[in-house]
Tab-separated table of N, CA and C in Angstrom:
chain	number	residue	atom	x	y	z
A	1	MET	N	123.922	88.392	89.379
A	1	MET	CA	123.964	87.970	90.766
A	1	MET	C	123.801	86.459	90.825
A	2	TRP	N	124.495	85.808	91.730
A	2	TRP	CA	124.406	84.366	91.896
A	2	TRP	C	123.504	84.067	93.083
A	3	TYR	N	122.575	83.127	92.919
A	3	TYR	CA	121.617	82.770	93.953
A	3	TYR	C	121.808	81.311	94.349
A	4	PRO	N	122.285	81.040	95.568
A	4	PRO	CA	122.375	79.636	95.984
A	4	PRO	C	120.974	79.054	96.110
A	5	ASP	N	120.821	77.803	95.820
A	5	ASP	CA	119.546	77.080	95.931
A	5	ASP	C	118.490	77.542	94.926
A	6	TYR	N	118.880	78.305	93.937
A	6	TYR	CA	117.972	78.776	92.897
A	6	TYR	C	117.652	77.630	91.951
A	7	VAL	N	116.382	77.505	91.579
A	7	VAL	CA	115.950	76.462	90.652
A	7	VAL	C	115.292	77.135	89.454
A	8	HIS	N	115.685	76.743	88.250
A	8	HIS	CA	115.118	77.321	87.030
A	8	HIS	C	114.765	76.202	86.071
A	9	GLU	N	113.506	76.144	85.686
A	9	GLU	CA	113.051	75.139	84.720
A	9	GLU	C	112.159	75.817	83.695
A	10	GLY	N	112.614	75.909	82.472
A	10	GLY	CA	111.831	76.545	81.421
A	10	GLY	C	111.542	77.995	81.748
A	11	ASP	N	110.261	78.348	81.794
A	11	ASP	CA	109.853	79.716	82.092
A	11	ASP	C	109.500	79.916	83.561
A	12	GLU	N	109.925	79.010	84.428
A	12	GLU	CA	109.641	79.106	85.854
A	12	GLU	C	110.942	79.134	86.648
A	13	ALA	N	110.921	79.883	87.726
A	13	ALA	CA	112.084	79.966	88.604
A	13	ALA	C	111.597	80.040	90.042
A	14	GLN	N	112.387	79.504	90.948
A	14	GLN	CA	112.050	79.603	92.365
A	14	GLN	C	113.306	79.855	93.162
A	15	LEU	N	113.135	80.565	94.265
A	15	LEU	CA	114.263	80.991	95.069
A	15	LEU	C	113.884	81.005	96.539
A	16	PRO	N	114.551	80.207	97.373
A	16	PRO	CA	114.354	80.339	98.817
A	16	PRO	C	114.877	81.704	99.256
A	17	LEU	N	114.183	82.333	100.187
A	17	LEU	CA	114.586	83.650	100.674
A	17	LEU	C	114.974	83.576	102.147
A	18	PRO	N	115.977	84.339	102.547
A	18	PRO	CA	116.376	84.325	103.956
A	18	PRO	C	115.330	85.044	104.817
A	19	PRO	N	115.204	84.639	106.075
A	19	PRO	CA	114.271	85.332	106.976
A	19	PRO	C	114.931	86.593	107.548
A	20	ALA	N	115.271	87.503	106.662
A	20	ALA	CA	115.992	88.723	107.039
A	20	ALA	C	115.547	89.865	106.136
A	21	PRO	N	115.687	91.114	106.596
A	21	PRO	CA	115.265	92.268	105.780
A	21	PRO	C	115.857	92.299	104.378
A	22	LYS	N	117.038	91.728	104.184
A	22	LYS	CA	117.647	91.738	102.853
A	22	LYS	C	116.871	90.890	101.846
A	23	ALA	N	115.913	90.082	102.300
A	23	ALA	CA	115.143	89.215	101.397
A	23	ALA	C	114.394	90.015	100.336
A	24	ALA	N	113.851	91.168	100.703
A	24	ALA	CA	113.107	91.980	99.724
A	24	ALA	C	114.033	92.458	98.603
A	25	GLY	N	115.229	92.876	98.934
A	25	GLY	CA	116.188	93.306	97.919
A	25	GLY	C	116.645	92.159	97.038
A	26	ILE	N	116.842	90.990	97.638
A	26	ILE	CA	117.213	89.803	96.863
A	26	ILE	C	116.089	89.463	95.889
A	27	ALA	N	114.844	89.525	96.366
A	27	ALA	CA	113.691	89.214	95.514
A	27	ALA	C	113.573	90.214	94.361
A	28	ARG	N	113.771	91.499	94.642
A	28	ARG	CA	113.704	92.511	93.574
A	28	ARG	C	114.761	92.250	92.506
A	29	ALA	N	115.988	91.991	92.930
A	29	ALA	CA	117.068	91.735	91.971
A	29	ALA	C	116.785	90.486	91.146
A	30	PHE	N	116.265	89.461	91.795
A	30	PHE	CA	115.934	88.207	91.115
A	30	PHE	C	114.873	88.440	90.033
A	31	VAL	N	113.832	89.175	90.376
A	31	VAL	CA	112.764	89.469	89.407
A	31	VAL	C	113.312	90.274	88.240
A	32	ARG	N	114.047	91.332	88.523
A	32	ARG	CA	114.597	92.163	87.448
A	32	ARG	C	115.497	91.347	86.519
A	33	GLU	N	116.340	90.534	87.094
A	33	GLU	CA	117.267	89.732	86.284
A	33	GLU	C	116.530	88.755	85.382
A	34	HIS	N	115.444	88.186	85.865
A	34	HIS	CA	114.743	87.165	85.088
A	34	HIS	C	113.681	87.724	84.158
A	35	LEU	N	113.172	88.917	84.430
A	35	LEU	CA	112.137	89.485	83.568
A	35	LEU	C	112.667	90.463	82.527
A	36	LEU	N	113.784	91.098	82.776
A	36	LEU	CA	114.279	92.124	81.848
A	36	LEU	C	114.377	91.653	80.406
A	37	PRO	N	114.850	90.439	80.141
A	37	PRO	CA	114.960	90.036	78.731
A	37	PRO	C	113.610	89.788	78.052
A	38	THR	N	112.526	89.629	78.818
A	38	THR	CA	111.278	89.180	78.208
A	38	THR	C	110.089	90.112	78.388
A	39	ALA	N	110.084	90.950	79.402
A	39	ALA	CA	108.905	91.762	79.705
A	39	ALA	C	109.180	93.243	79.456
A	40	SER	N	108.104	94.008	79.325
A	40	SER	CA	108.242	95.455	79.135
A	40	SER	C	108.752	96.105	80.419
A	41	ASP	N	109.314	97.301	80.290
A	41	ASP	CA	109.816	98.022	81.458
A	41	ASP	C	108.722	98.252	82.490
A	42	SER	N	107.520	98.602	82.035
A	42	SER	CA	106.436	98.876	82.988
A	42	SER	C	106.021	97.604	83.727
A	43	THR	N	106.036	96.466	83.031
A	43	THR	CA	105.714	95.196	83.700
A	43	THR	C	106.799	94.847	84.706
A	44	VAL	N	108.050	94.989	84.322
A	44	VAL	CA	109.154	94.700	85.241
A	44	VAL	C	109.031	95.563	86.490
A	45	ASP	N	108.748	96.866	86.314
A	45	ASP	CA	108.624	97.765	87.459
A	45	ASP	C	107.462	97.361	88.373
A	46	ALA	N	106.306	97.062	87.791
A	46	ALA	CA	105.139	96.683	88.593
A	46	ALA	C	105.381	95.376	89.340
A	47	VAL	N	105.932	94.390	88.649
A	47	VAL	CA	106.186	93.089	89.279
A	47	VAL	C	107.230	93.242	90.383
A	48	THR	N	108.273	94.000	90.126
A	48	THR	CA	109.328	94.193	91.115
A	48	THR	C	108.782	94.832	92.381
A	49	LEU	N	107.987	95.874	92.239
A	49	LEU	CA	107.419	96.535	93.413
A	49	LEU	C	106.450	95.622	94.160
A	50	CYS	N	105.639	94.886	93.433
A	50	CYS	CA	104.691	93.968	94.083
A	50	CYS	C	105.423	92.859	94.827
A	51	VAL	N	106.452	92.301	94.227
A	51	VAL	CA	107.224	91.255	94.899
A	51	VAL	C	107.853	91.820	96.169
A	52	SER	N	108.360	93.017	96.091
A	52	SER	CA	108.942	93.643	97.272
A	52	SER	C	107.900	93.762	98.389
A	53	GLU	N	106.695	94.170	98.037
A	53	GLU	CA	105.623	94.295	99.027
A	53	GLU	C	105.226	92.936	99.596
A	54	LEU	N	105.099	91.922	98.747
A	54	LEU	CA	104.698	90.597	99.214
A	54	LEU	C	105.762	89.988	100.131
A	55	VAL	N	107.021	90.150	99.775
A	55	VAL	CA	108.098	89.615	100.605
A	55	VAL	C	108.169	90.369	101.933
A	56	THR	N	108.064	91.679	101.894
A	56	THR	CA	108.093	92.465	103.122
A	56	THR	C	106.930	92.097	104.027
A	57	ASN	N	105.759	91.907	103.441
A	57	ASN	CA	104.588	91.495	104.214
A	57	ASN	C	104.837	90.142	104.882
A	58	ALA	N	105.422	89.211	104.143
A	58	ALA	CA	105.731	87.892	104.709
A	58	ALA	C	106.729	88.026	105.858
A	59	LEU	N	107.764	88.826	105.663
A	59	LEU	CA	108.764	89.018	106.714
A	59	LEU	C	108.144	89.629	107.971
A	60	ASP	N	107.243	90.591	107.786
A	60	ASP	CA	106.644	91.300	108.920
A	60	ASP	C	105.563	90.502	109.643
A	61	HIS	N	104.829	89.661	108.910
A	61	HIS	CA	103.618	89.061	109.490
A	61	HIS	C	103.552	87.543	109.431
A	62	ALA	N	104.545	86.896	108.874
A	62	ALA	CA	104.477	85.442	108.700
A	62	ALA	C	105.703	84.786	109.323
A	63	ALA	N	105.915	83.534	108.973
A	63	ALA	CA	107.029	82.764	109.524
A	63	ALA	C	107.777	82.057	108.395
A	64	PRO	N	109.093	81.874	108.570
A	64	PRO	CA	109.855	81.147	107.565
A	64	PRO	C	109.514	79.662	107.586
A	65	PRO	N	109.842	78.956	106.526
A	65	PRO	CA	110.672	79.388	105.397
A	65	PRO	C	109.874	80.216	104.388
A	66	PHE	N	110.596	81.080	103.696
A	66	PHE	CA	110.019	81.937	102.663
A	66	PHE	C	110.561	81.490	101.305
A	67	GLU	N	109.704	81.532	100.292
A	67	GLU	CA	110.144	81.162	98.953
A	67	GLU	C	109.437	82.032	97.924
A	68	LEU	N	110.194	82.472	96.930
A	68	LEU	CA	109.667	83.233	95.800
A	68	LEU	C	109.633	82.317	94.590
A	69	ARG	N	108.510	82.295	93.897
A	69	ARG	CA	108.392	81.579	92.622
A	69	ARG	C	107.890	82.569	91.575
A	70	MET	N	108.368	82.386	90.358
A	70	MET	CA	107.984	83.280	89.275
A	70	MET	C	107.840	82.469	87.994
A	71	ALA	N	106.802	82.779	87.227
A	71	ALA	CA	106.601	82.122	85.935
A	71	ALA	C	106.248	83.191	84.905
A	72	TYR	N	106.762	83.001	83.699
A	72	TYR	CA	106.485	83.925	82.598
A	72	TYR	C	106.103	83.100	81.380
A	73	ALA	N	104.875	83.299	80.911
A	73	ALA	CA	104.419	82.559	79.731
A	73	ALA	C	103.322	83.344	79.026
A	74	ASN	N	103.346	83.343	77.714
A	74	ASN	CA	102.312	83.973	76.895
A	74	ASN	C	102.051	85.423	77.294
A	75	GLY	N	103.116	86.152	77.604
A	75	GLY	CA	102.979	87.560	77.954
A	75	GLY	C	102.436	87.813	79.343
A	76	ARG	N	102.277	86.792	80.140
A	76	ARG	CA	101.768	86.929	81.505
A	76	ARG	C	102.855	86.556	82.500
A	77	VAL	N	102.868	87.260	83.623
A	77	VAL	CA	103.816	86.986	84.691
A	77	VAL	C	103.028	86.620	85.940
A	78	ARG	N	103.451	85.568	86.606
A	78	ARG	CA	102.861	85.189	87.898
A	78	ARG	C	103.997	85.084	88.906
A	79	VAL	N	103.814	85.752	90.038
A	79	VAL	CA	104.764	85.659	91.139
A	79	VAL	C	104.034	85.105	92.350
A	80	GLU	N	104.766	84.337	93.142
A	80	GLU	CA	104.208	83.724	94.346
A	80	GLU	C	105.226	83.850	95.467
A	81	VAL	N	104.738	84.181	96.652
A	81	VAL	CA	105.573	84.206	97.843
A	81	VAL	C	104.906	83.287	98.860
A	82	SER	N	105.633	82.250	99.251
A	82	SER	CA	105.105	81.274	100.208
A	82	SER	C	105.783	81.457	101.558
A	83	ASP	N	105.025	81.145	102.617
A	83	ASP	CA	105.558	81.213	103.973
A	83	ASP	C	104.881	80.148	104.824
A	84	ALA	N	105.278	80.073	106.082
A	84	ALA	CA	104.776	79.029	106.976
A	84	ALA	C	103.743	79.547	107.975
A	85	ALA	N	103.014	80.587	107.620
A	85	ALA	CA	101.933	81.088	108.472
A	85	ALA	C	100.609	80.800	107.777
A	86	THR	N	99.613	80.412	108.553
A	86	THR	CA	98.322	80.065	107.955
A	86	THR	C	97.372	81.253	107.862
A	87	SER	N	97.676	82.361	108.524
A	87	SER	CA	96.799	83.529	108.462
A	87	SER	C	96.971	84.254	107.132
A	88	SER	N	95.851	84.692	106.572
A	88	SER	CA	95.884	85.403	105.293
A	88	SER	C	96.222	86.870	105.498
A	89	PRO	N	96.866	87.488	104.520
A	89	PRO	CA	97.141	88.922	104.625
A	89	PRO	C	95.842	89.720	104.576
A	90	VAL	N	95.868	90.863	105.221
A	90	VAL	CA	94.683	91.726	105.309
A	90	VAL	C	95.005	93.054	104.651
A	91	GLN	N	94.177	93.427	103.692
A	91	GLN	CA	94.339	94.728	103.046
A	91	GLN	C	93.744	95.786	103.954
A	92	ARG	N	94.556	96.763	104.341
A	92	ARG	CA	94.132	97.806	105.275
A	92	ARG	C	93.871	99.114	104.545
A	93	SER	N	93.225	100.011	105.274
A	93	SER	CA	93.026	101.382	104.806
A	93	SER	C	93.681	102.307	105.818
A	94	PRO	N	95.002	102.485	105.694
A	94	PRO	CA	95.701	103.297	106.689
A	94	PRO	C	95.358	104.780	106.580
A	95	GLU	N	95.588	105.481	107.661
A	95	GLU	CA	95.435	106.933	107.664
A	95	GLU	C	96.411	107.537	106.650
A	96	PRO	N	96.057	108.663	106.050
A	96	PRO	CA	96.960	109.283	105.069
A	96	PRO	C	98.359	109.567	105.620
A	97	SER	N	98.467	109.806	106.920
A	97	SER	CA	99.771	110.117	107.499
A	97	SER	C	100.567	108.874	107.894
A	98	ALA	N	99.962	107.688	107.782
A	98	ALA	CA	100.664	106.455	108.163
A	98	ALA	C	101.828	106.196	107.223
A	99	LEU	N	102.926	105.728	107.796
A	99	LEU	CA	104.118	105.459	107.000
A	99	LEU	C	104.095	104.083	106.356
A	100	ARG	N	103.246	103.177	106.830
A	100	ARG	CA	103.202	101.804	106.320
A	100	ARG	C	101.757	101.356	106.170
A	101	GLY	N	101.568	100.171	105.590
A	101	GLY	CA	100.236	99.590	105.527
A	101	GLY	C	99.541	99.667	104.187
A	102	ARG	N	100.264	100.086	103.147
A	102	ARG	CA	99.639	100.230	101.830
A	102	ARG	C	100.091	99.177	100.821
A	103	GLY	N	100.886	98.214	101.243
A	103	GLY	CA	101.475	97.239	100.328
A	103	GLY	C	100.455	96.459	99.535
A	104	LEU	N	99.452	95.909	100.207
A	104	LEU	CA	98.445	95.121	99.486
A	104	LEU	C	97.553	95.999	98.615
A	105	GLN	N	97.381	97.259	98.985
A	105	GLN	CA	96.648	98.175	98.100
A	105	GLN	C	97.408	98.334	96.786
A	106	PHE	N	98.723	98.464	96.882
A	106	PHE	CA	99.523	98.584	95.667
A	106	PHE	C	99.416	97.316	94.827
A	107	VAL	N	99.508	96.163	95.460
A	107	VAL	CA	99.381	94.901	94.741
A	107	VAL	C	98.020	94.837	94.054
A	108	ASP	N	96.971	95.186	94.777
A	108	ASP	CA	95.618	95.145	94.236
A	108	ASP	C	95.450	96.072	93.030
A	109	GLN	N	96.079	97.230	93.084
A	109	GLN	CA	95.934	98.208	92.001
A	109	GLN	C	96.814	97.915	90.789
A	110	SER	N	97.932	97.235	90.983
A	110	SER	CA	98.845	97.047	89.859
A	110	SER	C	98.793	95.653	89.237
A	111	ALA	N	98.373	94.658	89.982
A	111	ALA	CA	98.286	93.304	89.431
A	111	ALA	C	96.958	93.123	88.702
A	112	THR	N	96.964	92.247	87.707
A	112	THR	CA	95.723	91.908	87.011
A	112	THR	C	94.765	91.232	87.981
A	113	ARG	N	95.339	90.353	88.796
A	113	ARG	CA	94.584	89.717	89.880
A	113	ARG	C	95.588	89.163	90.881
A	114	TRP	N	95.113	88.943	92.110
A	114	TRP	CA	95.970	88.387	93.140
A	114	TRP	C	95.112	87.597	94.119
A	115	GLY	N	95.758	86.760	94.912
A	115	GLY	CA	95.006	85.973	95.869
A	115	GLY	C	95.918	85.220	96.817
A	116	VAL	N	95.279	84.365	97.608
A	116	VAL	CA	95.987	83.577	98.611
A	116	VAL	C	95.557	82.125	98.470
A	117	ASP	N	96.509	81.231	98.403
A	117	ASP	CA	96.238	79.792	98.364
A	117	ASP	C	96.810	79.165	99.633
A	118	PRO	N	95.931	78.723	100.542
A	118	PRO	CA	96.439	78.059	101.747
A	118	PRO	C	96.909	76.645	101.425
A	119	PHE	N	97.850	76.166	102.211
A	119	PHE	CA	98.274	74.772	102.142
A	119	PHE	C	98.573	74.344	103.575
A	120	PRO	N	98.626	73.057	103.841
A	120	PRO	CA	98.887	72.613	105.215
A	120	PRO	C	100.197	73.211	105.752
A	121	GLY	N	100.083	73.997	106.794
A	121	GLY	CA	101.260	74.600	107.406
A	121	GLY	C	101.704	75.905	106.799
A	122	GLY	N	100.900	76.515	105.943
A	122	GLY	CA	101.309	77.793	105.369
A	122	GLY	C	100.372	78.309	104.309
A	123	LYS	N	100.896	79.224	103.506
A	123	LYS	CA	100.098	79.816	102.431
A	123	LYS	C	101.021	80.341	101.337
A	124	THR	N	100.420	80.570	100.176
A	124	THR	CA	101.102	81.225	99.062
A	124	THR	C	100.263	82.429	98.674
A	125	VAL	N	100.888	83.587	98.672
A	125	VAL	CA	100.242	84.814	98.174
A	125	VAL	C	100.788	85.029	96.773
A	126	TRP	N	99.880	85.179	95.812
A	126	TRP	CA	100.304	85.274	94.414
A	126	TRP	C	99.706	86.514	93.758
A	127	ALA	N	100.354	86.937	92.686
A	127	ALA	CA	99.858	88.043	91.869
A	127	ALA	C	100.191	87.753	90.418
A	128	GLU	N	99.271	88.131	89.525
A	128	GLU	CA	99.483	87.942	88.097
A	128	GLU	C	99.426	89.285	87.379
A	129	PHE	N	100.231	89.383	86.344
A	129	PHE	CA	100.363	90.613	85.558
A	129	PHE	C	100.297	90.263	84.085
A	130	GLY	N	99.765	91.192	83.290
A	130	GLY	CA	99.786	90.946	81.869
A	130	GLY	C	98.487	91.193	81.244
């Protein structure tokens, strides 16, 4: 897949994402394409699902511009999703019958660690694997 405005330097890549529902699919494809040659299948699957959740969360609760960054070094993967909202994501405990609201729980359970780094005019939500 070809990504306009994609930047790749060494083991790091970044991709601006559109403020549209298709952004999560673009992010998943981008992660799979860049991690498949270097990471295990289970790592690729976990990172792909977490990126999908982080991007969807940004689309639902934040403001553009959105950007995905990914780095792979020494067997560790770090993904970051930045947006222009200053509010931090909130991990919820939805009712068992709820159809949504479990994204950050999945990130918390599958990533080695995750967090939020605020910056003037926005934030970066990141997760590390490995």
